[in-house]
């Protein structure tokens, strides 16, 4: 708790410093604009500088207004014994009754208790959310495994994660307000950043090693002398795609936990459960997509070998 307060205080001071820096730059530019225009016409300089200043002020204040006009986020009950727990479940159930996906699936909202109905509803949403997660994780795997471009891969993964969280949020909550989506992005990023990458590497290695042995053993690459470099490139590509795919799966799992929890929870527990869930789903993504990467490299190697053998005869 103390660490979180310290981080928030640091971020607050950094934000204030950036805002002050922006205001100083804006003021300097407005003064330069006024000085330049005053050589032509003093009234024109006053009018245009005032309009420019008001425009900059509107650009600064509009996001704050849009953010704070939304209602404050509702705190989750601490436990089942919390006096607000049942009332919170009733409000959550009313929101779920307006959920577009549940309505399209003809979900039955009848039941003995709000808790039981909510649990069934979130199971249905979880199944659909898992499909979205796997589809996006597969796309991330193939894109980053084939691309092998650090900057481009980073931008691709970032865009995919932002899209994934937004898609899951709209699945669970239809149209979340700006305060809600900002909160989710911040919380998910905080949980993901403290994930233990060393353990992730071990988990990925355990799944990739037998898979790559079986895949490479049945391709033309395995019979080409001196093809160790190609094999290394393939393994590196699959590992790169697997790491990014695991990240996407973890982000999706964490997002779904945040969207479906009805009580206060421990972030460390969510991180552990999300890592386990992501690792389980990674196996199917690897088995489905790694073979495509291997085949593409194998075909490229085969074509390159044919071309290399044909060229000397053509030259002769």
Tab-separated table of N, CA and C in Angstrom, residues 73 177-190 258:
chain	number	residue	atom	x	y	z
A	73	UNK	N	-15.751	5.234	-10.244
A	73	UNK	CA	-15.822	3.778	-10.289
A	73	UNK	C	-16.321	3.225	-8.961
A	177	UNK	N	-17.136	3.555	-19.997
A	177	UNK	CA	-16.767	4.966	-20.089
A	177	UNK	C	-15.252	5.124	-20.023
A	178	UNK	N	-14.800	6.340	-20.278
A	178	UNK	CA	-13.367	6.608	-20.362
A	178	UNK	C	-12.657	6.323	-19.045
A	179	UNK	N	-13.291	6.666	-17.919
A	179	UNK	CA	-12.675	6.417	-16.617
A	179	UNK	C	-12.469	4.922	-16.402
A	180	UNK	N	-13.451	4.127	-16.787
A	180	UNK	CA	-13.363	2.677	-16.604
A	180	UNK	C	-12.258	2.075	-17.470
A	181	UNK	N	-12.210	2.437	-18.746
A	181	UNK	CA	-11.217	1.847	-19.644
A	181	UNK	C	-9.815	2.304	-19.266
A	182	UNK	N	-9.682	3.555	-18.795
A	182	UNK	CA	-8.376	4.036	-18.346
A	182	UNK	C	-7.921	3.270	-17.117
A	183	UNK	N	-8.849	3.029	-16.201
A	183	UNK	CA	-8.533	2.258	-14.995
A	183	UNK	C	-8.066	0.851	-15.352
A	184	UNK	N	-8.768	0.211	-16.271
A	184	UNK	CA	-8.411	-1.154	-16.659
A	184	UNK	C	-7.037	-1.209	-17.308
A	185	UNK	N	-6.772	-0.286	-18.224
A	185	UNK	CA	-5.454	-0.264	-18.870
A	185	UNK	C	-4.345	-0.080	-17.840
A	186	UNK	N	-4.565	0.823	-16.890
A	186	UNK	CA	-3.547	1.073	-15.872
A	186	UNK	C	-3.325	-0.119	-14.968
A	187	UNK	N	-4.412	-0.738	-14.505
A	187	UNK	CA	-4.286	-1.884	-13.603
A	187	UNK	C	-3.657	-3.085	-14.301
A	188	UNK	N	-4.076	-3.358	-15.519
A	188	UNK	CA	-3.536	-4.504	-16.255
A	188	UNK	C	-2.061	-4.300	-16.557
A	189	UNK	N	-1.697	-3.084	-16.947
A	189	UNK	CA	-0.287	-2.798	-17.220
A	189	UNK	C	0.551	-2.989	-15.971
A	190	UNK	N	0.021	-2.558	-14.811
A	190	UNK	CA	0.763	-2.722	-13.567
A	190	UNK	C	0.985	-4.176	-13.209
A	258	UNK	N	-10.297	-9.089	-14.104
A	258	UNK	CA	-10.709	-7.766	-13.625
A	258	UNK	C	-12.163	-7.472	-13.987
